[in-house]
Amino acid sequence: MAQTTLRMVSHADIKILDPIWTTALITRNFGYMVFDVLFAKDADLRIQPQMAEGYTLSDDKLTYTIKLRDGLVWSDGQPVTAEDCIASLKRWGARDASGQLLMKATQELKAIDDRSFQIVLKQPFGLVLDALSKVSSNVPFMMPKRIAETDPNKQITEFVGSGPFIFKQDEWKPGEKTVFVKNPKYKPRNEPPSMLAGGKVAKVDRVEWLAIPDANTAANALLTGEIDLIESPPPDLFPLLKAEKAIALFGWNATGSQIVMRFNHIQPPFNNAKIRQAAMYALAQEPMLQAQVGDPEIYKVCNAPFVCGTTYGKEYGDLLIKPDIARARALLKDGGYDGTPVVMLHQTDLQSSNNVQPVAKQQLEAAGFKVNMIDSDWQTVVSRRARKEPADKGGWNIFFTTNITLDSDNPGTNSYAAGSCDKAWFGWPCDPDMEKLRDAFIHSADPAKQKELGLAISDRVMEQAFYAPVGQYKAFGAYRKDRLEGWLAGPVPVVWNISKKN
């Protein structure tokens, strides 16, 4: 039988492969190909067992006992064990904001037997399953114990998973292609696939992620049939793609994504809250969204850090909507800004956030900032944003990124809102008051009190300028409908269930 190969252009090239070490979405996508999770969310956003067969919760709400499905094996043929899962959760819990909260509330992770383990809490923590089913970066992917015991601050070098595909490290050529093959040892669930839950059945033998950074070149490759799918073409190419009868646009991420501008809180000038606030007053979202997305039917102006239209989606008047240059300049003066250039990282190859930087640079300079915009590929930004050195010695002051709205709408699990200093997400805000609010939020059992705390967290994000929301947009992919079928809708582009017609 002939081998089937799916050739696709992902939203970025990949150079960093550890989905726990980085939150880069391309590495998250890599994780979903190779690894699997204990619990996942279906199309109705209900939490379903995935690697887990199920769980029980003790009457005092302190002990979760999780049992693994029978017959799970790693791609090297070794059985998946409870000890593997415990080691994986500990490593994830050292890096991820939700994981850190869970580990802080946990007294012990304890193996019962080869297939069962317990999460024993110090006090009730209502977000255990939410954390374990986290959709996007960092996803709590399960790994063999020997890999999961890698220092969380160092990258793993071995990629043995229990997911639907196997990474062909011997064929990996950064800047050219990343190759996966069907995992013959993968054991899908019996349920039909639903978003990230259910049976993850690989219906092609081989997947090639091709690195084509120029969007027009990628579109032409799709039109001529050299490739089968583009994960995220820019909206200005939609008319060209729609005109070809063999090509369809697919709104795989209907819930949308949020663009954010992140400040470095540990290096001047943004170690000063007044300077961060000055930047917030200098910015206007719509010109940035017009440059990045273009079509107002796809994007949404929204200054709510936890996403407009959600339980905690508080909005903040004209802030980030209409610039207040006088206020920005006054804050720069009060904050003692000395004119040192701000280093803004600009990923030229990432279609989700590669055009906002020139507009933001212009807006900041209009308020009195000096901005040095550094062009590079996304993977260079991913590496550089992890550096804590001064901006003129290889560090940074500002970068832009995107996050799916399902990972942005909860004040307790939103990575950008953590104020846990060195343990916080890149930018490293250090805010004990924020951590008290977040701790109270995740342990509150009263919905009214939890909402009050969630809105207080939102206020703190904006008052202290943890980050600047740039707005929201829906993501569309393009594929050859004469060749492919079975692309699942969801907040993450997934390859399982896609089959080739010929």
Short mmCIF file of C-alpha atoms in Angstrom, two decimals:
data_model
loop_
_atom_site.label_atom_id
_atom_site.label_comp_id
_atom_site.label_asym_id
_atom_site.label_seq_id
_atom_site.Cartn_x
_atom_site.Cartn_y
_atom_site.Cartn_z
CA MET A 1 0.00 0.00 0.00
CA ALA A 2 1.39 3.42 -0.98
CA GLN A 3 2.59 5.65 1.83
CA THR A 4 0.49 8.78 2.39
CA THR A 5 2.30 12.03 3.17
CA LEU A 6 0.73 15.25 4.42
CA ARG A 7 2.83 18.29 3.49
CA MET A 8 1.94 21.44 5.38
CA VAL A 9 3.34 24.87 6.18
CA SER A 10 3.11 25.64 9.89
CA HIS A 11 2.88 29.16 11.26
CA ALA A 12 6.62 29.21 12.05
CA ASP A 13 9.80 27.20 11.69
CA ILE A 14 10.77 25.21 14.78
CA LYS A 15 14.18 25.13 16.42
CA ILE A 16 13.22 24.55 20.09
CA LEU A 17 11.49 21.22 20.63
CA ASP A 18 10.84 21.10 24.40
CA PRO A 19 7.16 22.10 24.99
CA ILE A 20 7.75 22.47 28.72
CA TRP A 21 10.84 24.67 28.42
CA THR A 22 9.14 27.16 26.05
CA THR A 23 5.61 28.43 25.54
CA ALA A 24 6.13 28.99 21.80
CA LEU A 25 3.00 27.76 20.02
CA ILE A 26 4.94 25.99 17.28
CA THR A 27 6.61 23.92 20.01
CA ARG A 28 3.20 23.33 21.60
CA ASN A 29 2.03 22.00 18.21
CA PHE A 30 5.08 19.74 18.11
CA GLY A 31 4.11 18.48 21.56
CA TYR A 32 0.63 17.50 20.43
CA MET A 33 2.12 15.47 17.58
CA VAL A 34 4.53 13.47 19.75
CA PHE A 35 3.16 13.44 23.30
CA ASP A 36 -0.23 12.89 24.95
CA VAL A 37 -2.03 14.24 28.02
CA LEU A 38 -3.92 12.84 30.98
CA PHE A 39 -7.07 14.87 30.32
CA ALA A 40 -8.27 16.90 27.34
CA LYS A 41 -11.12 19.24 26.41
CA ASP A 42 -13.73 18.28 23.85
CA ALA A 43 -15.63 20.54 21.43
CA ASP A 44 -18.06 21.50 24.20
CA LEU A 45 -15.10 22.42 26.45
CA ARG A 46 -15.88 19.52 28.75
CA ILE A 47 -12.89 17.85 30.40
CA GLN A 48 -12.50 14.23 29.27
CA PRO A 49 -10.02 11.50 30.24
CA GLN A 50 -7.31 10.99 27.61
CA MET A 51 -4.37 8.89 28.83
CA ALA A 52 -6.35 8.54 32.06
CA GLU A 53 -8.98 5.86 32.31
CA GLY A 54 -10.65 7.99 34.93
CA TYR A 55 -10.24 9.51 38.41
CA THR A 56 -11.83 9.60 41.82
CA LEU A 57 -11.93 12.44 44.35
CA SER A 58 -11.95 11.84 48.08
CA ASP A 59 -14.82 13.15 50.22
CA ASP A 60 -12.59 15.83 51.74
CA LYS A 61 -11.69 17.05 48.22
CA LEU A 62 -7.97 16.64 48.94
CA THR A 63 -7.01 13.47 47.07
CA TYR A 64 -7.35 12.88 43.34
CA THR A 65 -6.63 9.28 42.37
CA ILE A 66 -5.90 8.96 38.65
CA LYS A 67 -5.80 5.62 36.88
CA LEU A 68 -4.12 5.22 33.49
CA ARG A 69 -5.67 3.34 30.59
CA ASP A 70 -4.47 -0.21 30.16
CA GLY A 71 -1.86 -0.92 27.48
CA LEU A 72 -0.35 2.57 27.09
CA VAL A 73 3.23 2.45 25.81
CA TRP A 74 5.88 4.94 24.81
CA SER A 75 7.01 4.99 21.20
CA ASP A 76 10.11 3.01 22.22
CA GLY A 77 7.85 0.16 23.39
CA GLN A 78 8.21 0.70 27.16
CA PRO A 79 4.99 0.82 29.23
CA VAL A 80 3.68 4.16 30.49
CA THR A 81 3.75 4.15 34.30
CA ALA A 82 2.44 6.25 37.15
CA GLU A 83 6.03 7.25 37.98
CA ASP A 84 6.41 8.65 34.45
CA CYS A 85 3.34 10.81 34.95
CA ILE A 86 4.47 12.04 38.36
CA ALA A 87 7.86 13.09 36.99
CA SER A 88 6.16 14.80 34.03
CA LEU A 89 3.79 16.75 36.27
CA LYS A 90 6.65 17.90 38.49
CA ARG A 91 8.67 19.22 35.56
CA TRP A 92 5.63 20.94 34.02
CA GLY A 93 4.73 22.31 37.45
CA ALA A 94 8.11 24.01 37.72
CA ARG A 95 7.61 25.98 34.47
CA ASP A 96 3.92 26.61 33.87
CA ALA A 97 1.88 29.22 35.77
CA SER A 98 -1.05 26.82 36.29
CA GLY A 99 1.34 24.04 37.18
CA GLN A 100 3.08 26.23 39.75
CA LEU A 101 -0.26 26.98 41.40
CA LEU A 102 -1.14 23.28 41.44
CA MET A 103 2.25 22.27 42.87
CA LYS A 104 1.98 24.99 45.52
CA ALA A 105 -1.35 23.49 46.63
CA THR A 106 -0.02 19.91 46.49
CA GLN A 107 1.31 18.06 49.49
CA GLU A 108 2.39 14.94 47.64
CA LEU A 109 2.37 13.15 44.29
CA LYS A 110 2.27 9.44 45.14
CA ALA A 111 2.32 6.29 42.99
CA ILE A 112 -0.19 3.65 44.09
CA ASP A 113 0.80 1.02 41.53
CA ASP A 114 2.11 1.00 37.96
CA ARG A 115 -1.13 2.42 36.57
CA SER A 116 -2.41 4.62 39.42
CA PHE A 117 -1.17 7.67 41.28
CA GLN A 118 -2.53 10.31 43.62
CA ILE A 119 -2.39 14.08 43.79
CA VAL A 120 -2.72 14.80 47.52
CA LEU A 121 -3.55 18.45 48.21
CA LYS A 122 -2.78 20.59 51.25
CA GLN A 123 -6.13 22.32 50.82
CA PRO A 124 -8.98 22.10 48.30
CA PHE A 125 -7.94 23.38 44.85
CA GLY A 126 -10.82 23.58 42.40
CA LEU A 127 -8.68 23.93 39.27
CA VAL A 128 -6.91 20.54 39.33
CA LEU A 129 -8.64 19.14 36.25
CA ASP A 130 -8.57 22.52 34.52
CA ALA A 131 -4.81 22.60 34.95
CA LEU A 132 -4.33 18.99 33.84
CA SER A 133 -6.45 19.63 30.72
CA LYS A 134 -4.78 22.92 29.86
CA VAL A 135 -5.15 23.42 26.12
CA SER A 136 -2.17 25.56 25.29
CA SER A 137 1.30 26.47 26.44
CA ASN A 138 2.51 25.04 28.64
CA VAL A 139 0.55 21.84 28.09
CA PRO A 140 1.15 19.11 30.71
CA PHE A 141 2.43 16.55 28.22
CA MET A 142 3.43 13.17 29.64
CA MET A 143 6.98 11.92 29.06
CA PRO A 144 9.05 8.92 30.22
CA LYS A 145 10.50 9.47 33.68
CA ARG A 146 14.11 9.55 32.45
CA ILE A 147 13.22 12.47 30.14
CA ALA A 148 10.87 14.23 32.56
CA GLU A 149 13.61 14.29 35.21
CA THR A 150 15.60 16.71 33.03
CA ASP A 151 16.26 19.99 34.85
CA PRO A 152 13.21 22.19 34.05
CA ASN A 153 15.59 25.02 33.15
CA LYS A 154 17.36 22.88 30.55
CA GLN A 155 15.90 21.55 27.31
CA ILE A 156 15.22 17.87 26.78
CA THR A 157 17.17 16.17 23.99
CA GLU A 158 15.15 12.96 23.60
CA PHE A 159 11.60 12.96 22.23
CA VAL A 160 9.93 9.69 23.12
CA GLY A 161 6.18 10.15 23.56
CA SER A 162 2.92 8.24 23.60
CA GLY A 163 1.19 10.44 21.04
CA PRO A 164 -0.11 9.62 17.56
CA PHE A 165 3.13 10.47 15.74
CA ILE A 166 6.88 9.90 16.13
CA PHE A 167 9.38 12.68 15.51
CA LYS A 168 12.03 11.70 12.95
CA GLN A 169 14.97 13.49 14.52
CA ASP A 170 17.33 12.06 11.89
CA GLU A 171 15.37 13.86 9.15
CA TRP A 172 14.96 17.18 10.96
CA LYS A 173 16.45 20.13 9.08
CA PRO A 174 15.74 23.42 10.89
CA GLY A 175 14.81 26.07 8.37
CA GLU A 176 13.71 23.40 5.88
CA LYS A 177 11.50 20.63 7.24
CA THR A 178 10.35 18.72 10.33
CA VAL A 179 9.20 15.15 9.79
CA PHE A 180 6.83 12.89 11.73
CA VAL A 181 5.67 9.35 11.03
CA LYS A 182 2.65 7.46 12.31
CA ASN A 183 3.25 5.86 15.71
CA PRO A 184 2.35 2.17 15.30
CA LYS A 185 2.33 1.71 19.09
CA TYR A 186 -0.15 4.51 19.78
CA LYS A 187 -3.37 3.38 21.40
CA PRO A 188 -6.22 5.80 20.57
CA ARG A 189 -9.32 6.04 22.71
CA ASN A 190 -12.48 4.39 21.39
CA GLU A 191 -14.56 7.58 21.42
CA PRO A 192 -14.80 9.65 18.22
CA PRO A 193 -12.45 12.64 18.12
CA SER A 194 -13.80 15.91 19.50
CA MET A 195 -11.42 18.87 19.52
CA LEU A 196 -8.51 17.63 21.66
CA ALA A 197 -10.35 14.68 23.22
CA GLY A 198 -11.40 11.27 21.97
CA GLY A 199 -9.55 8.99 19.58
CA LYS A 200 -6.48 10.58 18.02
CA VAL A 201 -6.26 8.38 14.94
CA ALA A 202 -3.35 9.11 12.60
CA LYS A 203 -4.77 8.62 9.10
CA VAL A 204 -1.61 9.51 7.17
CA ASP A 205 1.70 7.69 7.35
CA ARG A 206 3.97 10.71 7.30
CA VAL A 207 3.69 14.44 8.04
CA GLU A 208 6.16 17.02 6.79
CA TRP A 209 6.19 20.52 8.24
CA LEU A 210 7.85 22.64 5.54
CA ALA A 211 9.49 25.95 6.44
CA ILE A 212 8.35 28.51 3.84
CA PRO A 213 8.57 31.88 5.60
CA ASP A 214 7.33 33.94 2.63
CA ALA A 215 3.51 33.83 2.67
CA ASN A 216 3.15 34.36 -1.08
CA THR A 217 5.53 31.51 -1.83
CA ALA A 218 3.57 29.24 0.50
CA ALA A 219 0.26 30.26 -1.11
CA ASN A 220 1.64 29.53 -4.57
CA ALA A 221 2.82 26.12 -3.35
CA LEU A 222 -0.72 25.38 -2.17
CA LEU A 223 -2.22 26.61 -5.45
CA THR A 224 0.10 24.42 -7.54
CA GLY A 225 -0.42 21.38 -5.30
CA GLU A 226 3.14 21.16 -3.94
CA ILE A 227 1.71 21.25 -0.42
CA ASP A 228 -1.63 20.23 1.10
CA LEU A 229 -2.24 22.71 3.91
CA ILE A 230 -1.18 26.10 5.31
CA GLU A 231 -1.86 26.45 9.01
CA SER A 232 -2.18 30.24 9.13
CA PRO A 233 -2.06 32.25 5.88
CA PRO A 234 -2.34 36.04 6.28
CA PRO A 235 -5.83 37.45 5.63
CA ASP A 236 -4.66 39.55 2.68
CA LEU A 237 -4.17 36.29 0.77
CA PHE A 238 -7.70 35.02 1.49
CA PRO A 239 -9.18 36.41 -1.78
CA LEU A 240 -6.47 34.67 -3.82
CA LEU A 241 -7.04 31.37 -2.02
CA LYS A 242 -10.83 31.60 -2.16
CA ALA A 243 -10.68 32.04 -5.92
CA GLU A 244 -9.27 28.53 -6.38
CA LYS A 245 -12.06 25.93 -6.36
CA ALA A 246 -9.78 23.17 -5.03
CA ILE A 247 -8.89 25.21 -1.91
CA ALA A 248 -10.98 25.88 1.19
CA LEU A 249 -10.46 28.17 4.16
CA PHE A 250 -11.11 26.53 7.51
CA GLY A 251 -11.77 28.48 10.72
CA TRP A 252 -10.03 25.99 12.97
CA ASN A 253 -9.72 28.46 15.85
CA ALA A 254 -13.18 29.99 16.04
CA THR A 255 -12.68 31.02 19.68
CA GLY A 256 -9.83 33.20 18.53
CA SER A 257 -6.44 34.30 19.72
CA GLN A 258 -5.19 37.31 21.66
CA ILE A 259 -2.10 39.33 20.73
CA VAL A 260 -0.16 40.80 23.65
CA MET A 261 2.82 43.10 24.09
CA ARG A 262 5.01 41.91 26.95
CA PHE A 263 7.29 44.15 29.01
CA ASN A 264 10.56 43.08 30.63
CA HIS A 265 9.96 44.00 34.29
CA ILE A 266 13.52 43.38 35.49
CA GLN A 267 15.47 45.66 33.13
CA PRO A 268 15.26 49.44 32.63
CA PRO A 269 13.19 51.26 31.61
CA PHE A 270 10.25 48.91 32.20
CA ASN A 271 11.34 47.94 35.70
CA ASN A 272 9.53 51.21 36.50
CA ALA A 273 5.74 50.90 36.55
CA LYS A 274 5.29 54.50 35.39
CA ILE A 275 7.27 53.81 32.23
CA ARG A 276 5.18 50.70 31.54
CA GLN A 277 2.03 52.75 32.08
CA ALA A 278 3.37 55.42 29.71
CA ALA A 279 3.67 52.77 27.01
CA MET A 280 0.10 51.64 27.62
CA TYR A 281 -1.21 55.21 27.17
CA ALA A 282 0.82 55.60 23.97
CA LEU A 283 -0.71 52.60 22.21
CA ALA A 284 -3.83 52.18 20.07
CA GLN A 285 -4.96 48.68 19.13
CA GLU A 286 -6.82 49.21 15.88
CA PRO A 287 -3.87 50.41 13.75
CA MET A 288 -1.88 47.39 14.98
CA LEU A 289 -4.77 45.00 14.22
CA GLN A 290 -5.26 46.57 10.80
CA ALA A 291 -1.58 46.01 10.03
CA GLN A 292 -1.59 42.44 11.35
CA VAL A 293 -5.02 41.10 10.43
CA GLY A 294 -6.54 43.65 8.07
CA ASP A 295 -10.12 42.40 7.97
CA PRO A 296 -12.34 43.88 10.73
CA GLU A 297 -14.64 40.87 10.33
CA ILE A 298 -11.80 38.75 11.74
CA TYR A 299 -10.29 41.00 14.41
CA LYS A 300 -11.79 42.60 17.52
CA VAL A 301 -10.56 45.66 19.41
CA CYS A 302 -10.53 44.62 23.08
CA ASN A 303 -8.56 46.00 26.03
CA ALA A 304 -9.75 43.35 28.51
CA PRO A 305 -6.68 41.37 29.60
CA PHE A 306 -8.88 38.29 30.19
CA VAL A 307 -10.76 38.55 26.87
CA CYS A 308 -13.92 40.50 26.04
CA GLY A 309 -17.27 38.84 26.62
CA THR A 310 -16.02 36.41 29.26
CA THR A 311 -16.72 36.18 33.00
CA TYR A 312 -13.59 38.17 33.82
CA GLY A 313 -13.46 40.26 30.65
CA LYS A 314 -13.45 43.71 32.25
CA GLU A 315 -12.77 46.55 29.80
CA TYR A 316 -10.91 49.78 30.54
CA GLY A 317 -12.38 52.74 28.69
CA ASP A 318 -10.09 54.32 26.11
CA LEU A 319 -6.89 52.75 27.43
CA LEU A 320 -5.14 51.06 24.48
CA ILE A 321 -8.04 52.21 22.27
CA LYS A 322 -7.29 55.92 21.90
CA PRO A 323 -3.73 57.06 22.68
CA ASP A 324 -3.29 59.73 25.35
CA ILE A 325 0.04 61.20 24.33
CA ALA A 326 -0.01 63.95 26.98
CA ARG A 327 -0.53 61.39 29.75
CA ALA A 328 2.16 59.14 28.32
CA ARG A 329 4.70 61.97 28.17
CA ALA A 330 3.88 63.07 31.72
CA LEU A 331 4.43 59.51 32.98
CA LEU A 332 7.72 59.28 31.11
CA LYS A 333 8.85 62.46 32.82
CA ASP A 334 7.67 61.33 36.25
CA GLY A 335 9.35 57.97 35.74
CA GLY A 336 12.66 59.57 34.82
CA TYR A 337 12.96 58.05 31.35
CA ASP A 338 16.41 59.04 30.11
CA GLY A 339 15.98 58.36 26.41
CA THR A 340 17.78 55.00 26.40
CA PRO A 341 16.52 53.05 23.37
CA VAL A 342 13.96 50.35 24.09
CA VAL A 343 14.83 47.04 22.41
CA MET A 344 11.74 45.69 20.67
CA LEU A 345 12.03 42.17 19.26
CA HIS A 346 10.42 41.75 15.83
CA GLN A 347 9.74 38.26 14.48
CA THR A 348 9.58 38.74 10.72
CA ASP A 349 8.43 35.19 9.91
CA LEU A 350 5.45 34.71 12.26
CA GLN A 351 2.17 35.42 10.45
CA SER A 352 0.23 35.81 13.71
CA SER A 353 2.27 38.74 15.06
CA ASN A 354 4.88 39.98 12.57
CA ASN A 355 3.32 43.28 11.48
CA VAL A 356 2.35 44.89 14.80
CA GLN A 357 5.88 45.93 15.77
CA PRO A 358 6.45 48.75 13.23
CA VAL A 359 3.11 50.29 14.22
CA ALA A 360 3.82 49.97 17.94
CA LYS A 361 7.29 51.45 17.40
CA GLN A 362 5.75 54.48 15.69
CA GLN A 363 3.16 54.92 18.47
CA LEU A 364 5.74 54.67 21.26
CA GLU A 365 8.08 57.11 19.53
CA ALA A 366 5.23 59.61 19.16
CA ALA A 367 5.00 59.64 22.96
CA GLY A 368 8.74 60.17 23.49
CA PHE A 369 10.23 56.67 23.61
CA LYS A 370 13.25 55.77 21.57
CA VAL A 371 12.82 52.31 20.06
CA ASN A 372 15.40 49.98 18.57
CA MET A 373 13.50 47.30 16.64
CA ILE A 374 15.51 44.10 16.15
CA ASP A 375 14.46 41.91 13.21
CA SER A 376 14.92 38.15 13.45
CA ASP A 377 13.04 34.89 13.02
CA TRP A 378 10.59 33.73 15.69
CA GLN A 379 12.81 31.01 17.08
CA THR A 380 15.53 33.60 17.75
CA VAL A 381 12.95 35.68 19.63
CA VAL A 382 11.92 32.58 21.60
CA SER A 383 15.55 32.06 22.65
CA ARG A 384 16.29 35.71 23.35
CA ARG A 385 13.18 36.38 25.43
CA ALA A 386 14.43 33.79 27.95
CA ARG A 387 17.56 35.86 28.61
CA LYS A 388 17.63 38.14 31.64
CA GLU A 389 20.67 40.22 30.62
CA PRO A 390 20.34 43.97 29.93
CA ALA A 391 18.81 44.75 26.57
CA ASP A 392 22.09 46.04 25.12
CA LYS A 393 23.85 42.82 26.14
CA GLY A 394 21.59 40.32 24.40
CA GLY A 395 18.41 40.83 26.42
CA TRP A 396 15.24 42.69 25.50
CA ASN A 397 12.59 45.19 26.62
CA ILE A 398 9.47 44.34 24.58
CA PHE A 399 8.24 41.43 22.51
CA PHE A 400 4.87 40.47 21.03
CA THR A 401 3.21 37.07 21.07
CA THR A 402 -0.20 35.43 20.76
CA ASN A 403 -2.18 33.12 23.00
CA ILE A 404 -5.45 31.34 22.34
CA THR A 405 -8.35 32.94 24.16
CA LEU A 406 -9.15 29.69 26.00
CA ASP A 407 -5.83 30.07 27.83
CA SER A 408 -6.27 33.80 28.41
CA ASP A 409 -9.73 34.05 29.98
CA ASN A 410 -9.00 32.68 33.46
CA PRO A 411 -7.16 34.95 35.94
CA GLY A 412 -5.89 31.94 37.88
CA THR A 413 -4.29 30.11 34.98
CA ASN A 414 -3.29 32.97 32.67
CA SER A 415 0.51 32.80 32.49
CA TYR A 416 0.89 36.50 31.67
CA ALA A 417 -0.79 37.51 34.96
CA ALA A 418 1.60 35.67 37.26
CA GLY A 419 3.67 37.92 39.53
CA SER A 420 5.91 35.17 40.87
CA CYS A 421 9.25 36.86 40.11
CA ASP A 422 11.85 34.43 38.72
CA LYS A 423 9.17 31.75 38.35
CA ALA A 424 6.89 34.04 36.33
CA TRP A 425 6.58 33.91 32.56
CA PHE A 426 9.14 35.76 30.42
CA GLY A 427 9.22 39.36 31.62
CA TRP A 428 9.32 38.16 35.24
CA PRO A 429 6.88 40.50 37.06
CA CYS A 430 7.49 40.40 40.80
CA ASP A 431 4.31 41.42 42.61
CA PRO A 432 3.45 39.89 46.02
CA ASP A 433 0.06 41.63 45.99
CA MET A 434 -0.82 39.94 42.71
CA GLU A 435 0.23 36.55 44.05
CA LYS A 436 -2.00 37.02 47.11
CA LEU A 437 -4.93 37.82 44.83
CA ARG A 438 -4.27 34.82 42.58
CA ASP A 439 -3.86 32.50 45.56
CA ALA A 440 -7.18 33.69 47.02
CA PHE A 441 -8.84 33.33 43.61
CA ILE A 442 -7.86 29.72 43.02
CA HIS A 443 -8.88 28.64 46.53
CA SER A 444 -12.19 30.49 46.66
CA ALA A 445 -15.27 28.26 46.66
CA ASP A 446 -17.72 31.18 46.43
CA PRO A 447 -18.47 32.12 42.78
CA ALA A 448 -19.33 35.71 43.70
CA LYS A 449 -16.11 36.11 45.70
CA GLN A 450 -14.11 34.44 42.95
CA LYS A 451 -15.49 36.87 40.37
CA GLU A 452 -14.63 39.79 42.66
CA LEU A 453 -11.08 38.49 43.00
CA GLY A 454 -10.81 37.81 39.27
CA LEU A 455 -11.75 41.37 38.43
CA ALA A 456 -9.26 42.62 41.03
CA ILE A 457 -6.56 40.58 39.28
CA SER A 458 -7.61 42.18 36.00
CA ASP A 459 -7.31 45.63 37.58
CA ARG A 460 -3.85 44.77 38.91
CA VAL A 461 -2.70 43.63 35.47
CA MET A 462 -3.68 46.97 33.98
CA GLU A 463 -2.60 49.19 36.89
CA GLN A 464 0.87 47.63 37.01
CA ALA A 465 1.01 47.09 33.22
CA PHE A 466 1.93 43.41 33.38
CA TYR A 467 1.30 43.33 29.63
CA ALA A 468 -0.65 45.23 27.00
CA PRO A 469 -3.53 43.41 25.27
CA VAL A 470 -3.37 44.27 21.57
CA GLY A 471 -6.72 42.73 20.59
CA GLN A 472 -8.24 39.49 19.37
CA TYR A 473 -8.62 37.71 16.04
CA LYS A 474 -9.92 34.43 14.59
CA ALA A 475 -7.47 32.04 12.93
CA PHE A 476 -8.08 30.43 9.54
CA GLY A 477 -6.12 27.81 7.71
CA ALA A 478 -6.18 26.90 4.01
CA TYR A 479 -6.14 23.41 2.59
CA ARG A 480 -6.71 21.51 -0.64
CA LYS A 481 -10.22 20.15 -0.28
CA ASP A 482 -9.65 17.98 -3.35
CA ARG A 483 -7.07 16.05 -1.30
CA LEU A 484 -7.82 16.34 2.42
CA GLU A 485 -10.73 15.75 4.75
CA GLY A 486 -11.19 15.50 8.49
CA TRP A 487 -9.58 18.68 9.84
CA LEU A 488 -10.96 19.13 13.36
CA ALA A 489 -12.08 22.50 14.67
CA GLY A 490 -10.41 23.63 17.87
CA PRO A 491 -8.02 26.13 19.45
CA VAL A 492 -5.00 24.08 18.35
CA PRO A 493 -4.27 22.92 14.78
CA VAL A 494 -4.34 19.13 14.96
CA VAL A 495 -3.23 16.67 12.32
CA TRP A 496 -4.78 13.46 13.60
CA ASN A 497 -8.06 12.56 11.85
CA ILE A 498 -6.94 14.25 8.60
CA SER A 499 -6.90 11.82 5.70
CA LYS A 500 -5.83 12.14 2.09
CA LYS A 501 -8.35 11.32 -0.59
CA ASN A 502 -5.72 10.26 -3.08
#
